[in-house]
GROMACS .gro file of C-alpha atoms in nm:
model
  126
    1MET     CA    1  -0.011  -0.005   0.004
    2PHE     CA    2   0.113   0.342  -0.070
    3ASN     CA    3   0.148   0.600   0.207
    4GLY     CA    4   0.124   0.311   0.459
    5GLY     CA    5  -0.240   0.249   0.382
    6ARG     CA    6  -0.336   0.598   0.508
    7LEU     CA    7  -0.554   0.822   0.292
    8ILE     CA    8  -0.389   1.080   0.090
    9ARG     CA    9  -0.558   1.423   0.079
   10ILE     CA   10  -0.572   1.520  -0.280
   11SER     CA   11  -0.789   1.833  -0.261
   12GLU     CA   12  -0.982   2.028   0.005
   13SER     CA   13  -1.266   1.770  -0.015
   14LEU     CA   14  -1.121   1.462  -0.164
   15HIS     CA   15  -0.884   1.181  -0.026
   16PHE     CA   16  -0.725   0.900  -0.228
   17LEU     CA   17  -0.636   0.549  -0.119
   18VAL     CA   18  -0.391   0.345  -0.334
   19SER     CA   19  -0.312  -0.026  -0.297
   20HIS     CA   20  -0.105  -0.171  -0.583
   21GLN     CA   21   0.070  -0.502  -0.564
   22PHE     CA   22   0.327  -0.591  -0.829
   23GLU     CA   23   0.622  -0.819  -0.888
   24VAL     CA   24   0.950  -0.724  -1.038
   25VAL     CA   25   1.039  -0.950  -1.337
   26GLN     CA   26   1.306  -0.968  -1.604
   27ASP     CA   27   1.189  -0.786  -1.926
   28GLU     CA   28   1.227  -0.924  -2.272
   29ALA     CA   29   1.217  -0.571  -2.429
   30PRO     CA   30   1.535  -0.442  -2.571
   31GLY     CA   31   1.698  -0.182  -2.350
   32ARG     CA   32   1.485  -0.268  -2.048
   33LEU     CA   33   1.627  -0.524  -1.796
   34TRP     CA   34   1.341  -0.531  -1.532
   35THR     CA   35   0.985  -0.423  -1.529
   36ALA     CA   36   0.716  -0.410  -1.255
   37LYS     CA   37   0.424  -0.654  -1.344
   38SER     CA   38   0.089  -0.569  -1.169
   39GLN     CA   39  -0.065  -0.826  -0.975
   40GLU     CA   40  -0.370  -0.648  -0.836
   41TYR     CA   41  -0.467  -0.286  -0.743
   42ALA     CA   42  -0.737  -0.091  -0.571
   43TYR     CA   43  -0.766   0.298  -0.620
   44GLU     CA   44  -1.034   0.461  -0.413
   45VAL     CA   45  -1.161   0.813  -0.411
   46LEU     CA   46  -1.328   0.939  -0.091
   47SER     CA   47  -1.535   1.250  -0.014
   48ALA     CA   48  -1.636   1.332   0.342
   49GLY     CA   49  -1.517   0.983   0.460
   50GLU     CA   50  -1.731   0.792   0.209
   51LYS     CA   51  -1.614   0.627  -0.112
   52VAL     CA   52  -1.721   0.804  -0.439
   53ILE     CA   53  -1.554   0.568  -0.689
   54ALA     CA   54  -1.323   0.275  -0.674
   55PHE     CA   55  -1.111   0.102  -0.939
   56HIS     CA   56  -1.043  -0.258  -0.848
   57TRP     CA   57  -0.860  -0.561  -0.991
   58HIS     CA   58  -0.798  -0.847  -0.759
   59PRO     CA   59  -0.758  -1.166  -0.976
   60SER     CA   60  -0.642  -1.371  -0.656
   61GLU     CA   61  -1.015  -1.357  -0.552
   62ASN     CA   62  -1.230  -1.623  -0.706
   63ARG     CA   63  -1.554  -1.429  -0.717
   64VAL     CA   64  -1.468  -1.117  -0.900
   65ALA     CA   65  -1.127  -1.162  -1.079
   66PHE     CA   66  -1.189  -0.917  -1.359
   67PRO     CA   67  -1.102  -0.542  -1.348
   68HIS     CA   68  -1.399  -0.329  -1.240
   69ILE     CA   69  -1.524  -0.001  -1.108
   70HIS     CA   70  -1.756   0.066  -0.819
   71PHE     CA   71  -1.991   0.365  -0.790
   72GLU     CA   72  -2.028   0.424  -0.434
   73LYS     CA   73  -2.267   0.595  -0.189
   74GLY     CA   74  -2.037   0.908  -0.174
   75ALA     CA   75  -2.116   0.961  -0.542
   76GLY     CA   76  -2.472   0.999  -0.456
   77VAL     CA   77  -2.566   0.649  -0.596
   78ARG     CA   78  -2.898   0.521  -0.419
   79ASN     CA   79  -2.949   0.215  -0.598
   80GLU     CA   80  -2.805  -0.058  -0.370
   81ASN     CA   81  -2.763  -0.297  -0.671
   82LEU     CA   82  -2.546  -0.042  -0.850
   83GLN     CA   83  -2.346   0.023  -0.526
   84ARG     CA   84  -2.278  -0.354  -0.510
   85ALA     CA   85  -2.222  -0.390  -0.884
   86HIS     CA   86  -1.875  -0.493  -1.031
   87ILE     CA   87  -1.888  -0.288  -1.353
   88PRO     CA   88  -1.632  -0.441  -1.603
   89SER     CA   89  -1.372  -0.177  -1.690
   90GLY     CA   90  -1.064  -0.336  -1.824
   91ARG     CA   91  -0.727  -0.280  -1.644
   92VAL     CA   92  -0.686   0.084  -1.531
   93SER     CA   93  -0.330   0.216  -1.463
   94LEU     CA   94  -0.253   0.459  -1.160
   95ALA     CA   95  -0.148   0.723  -1.415
   96ALA     CA   96  -0.486   0.695  -1.581
   97VAL     CA   97  -0.664   0.751  -1.247
   98VAL     CA   98  -0.441   1.040  -1.155
   99ARG     CA   99  -0.519   1.192  -1.496
  100PHE     CA  100  -0.911   1.135  -1.434
  101LEU     CA  101  -0.873   1.307  -1.100
  102ILE     CA  102  -0.692   1.610  -1.233
  103GLU     CA  103  -0.919   1.648  -1.552
  104ASP     CA  104  -1.249   1.542  -1.424
  105PHE     CA  105  -1.252   1.612  -1.036
  106GLY     CA  106  -1.042   1.926  -1.058
  107VAL     CA  107  -0.765   1.797  -0.835
  108PRO     CA  108  -0.480   2.049  -0.865
  109PRO     CA  109  -0.163   1.893  -1.016
  110GLN     CA  110   0.153   1.889  -0.818
  111ARG     CA  111   0.360   1.986  -1.116
  112ARG     CA  112   0.337   2.187  -1.451
  113ASP     CA  113   0.427   1.906  -1.668
  114TRP     CA  114   0.185   1.654  -1.528
  115SER     CA  115   0.010   1.563  -1.852
  116ARG     CA  116   0.350   1.480  -2.018
  117VAL     CA  117   0.453   1.269  -1.720
  118LEU     CA  118   0.144   1.071  -1.703
  119THR     CA  119   0.143   1.016  -2.086
  120GLU     CA  120   0.501   0.883  -2.067
  121ALA     CA  121   0.397   0.656  -1.786
  122GLU     CA  122   0.106   0.525  -1.973
  123GLU     CA  123   0.321   0.461  -2.271
  124LEU     CA  124   0.557   0.250  -2.066
  125ILE     CA  125   0.276   0.014  -1.977
  126GLN     CA  126   0.156  -0.048  -2.331
   0.00000   0.00000   0.00000
């Protein structure tokens, strides 16, 4: 877990929780000796202590092994079926979630070149 499993304050009203498990493996690509291979992740956005949206992939769990999104009570979702739903998403990178938070939630970036840095990070995983 990042930040010792503690919430990260990302704006005046939002917090972020990041858990990402990976293993370091030898890379076959020319010029790269090692790479981090994702095993599972949980990226969760909270407001006023309630989850708003969560991006999960935990293939080690048998019941829901595919990447998915949760729309939570903190997002104003009243339908309990939708709150419990595991909405298929495809794998989502941490860089993609950070971009989403900056562009769609208005989280202030910590650096001017954030878009370039996130684009480069996303290109490395493709």
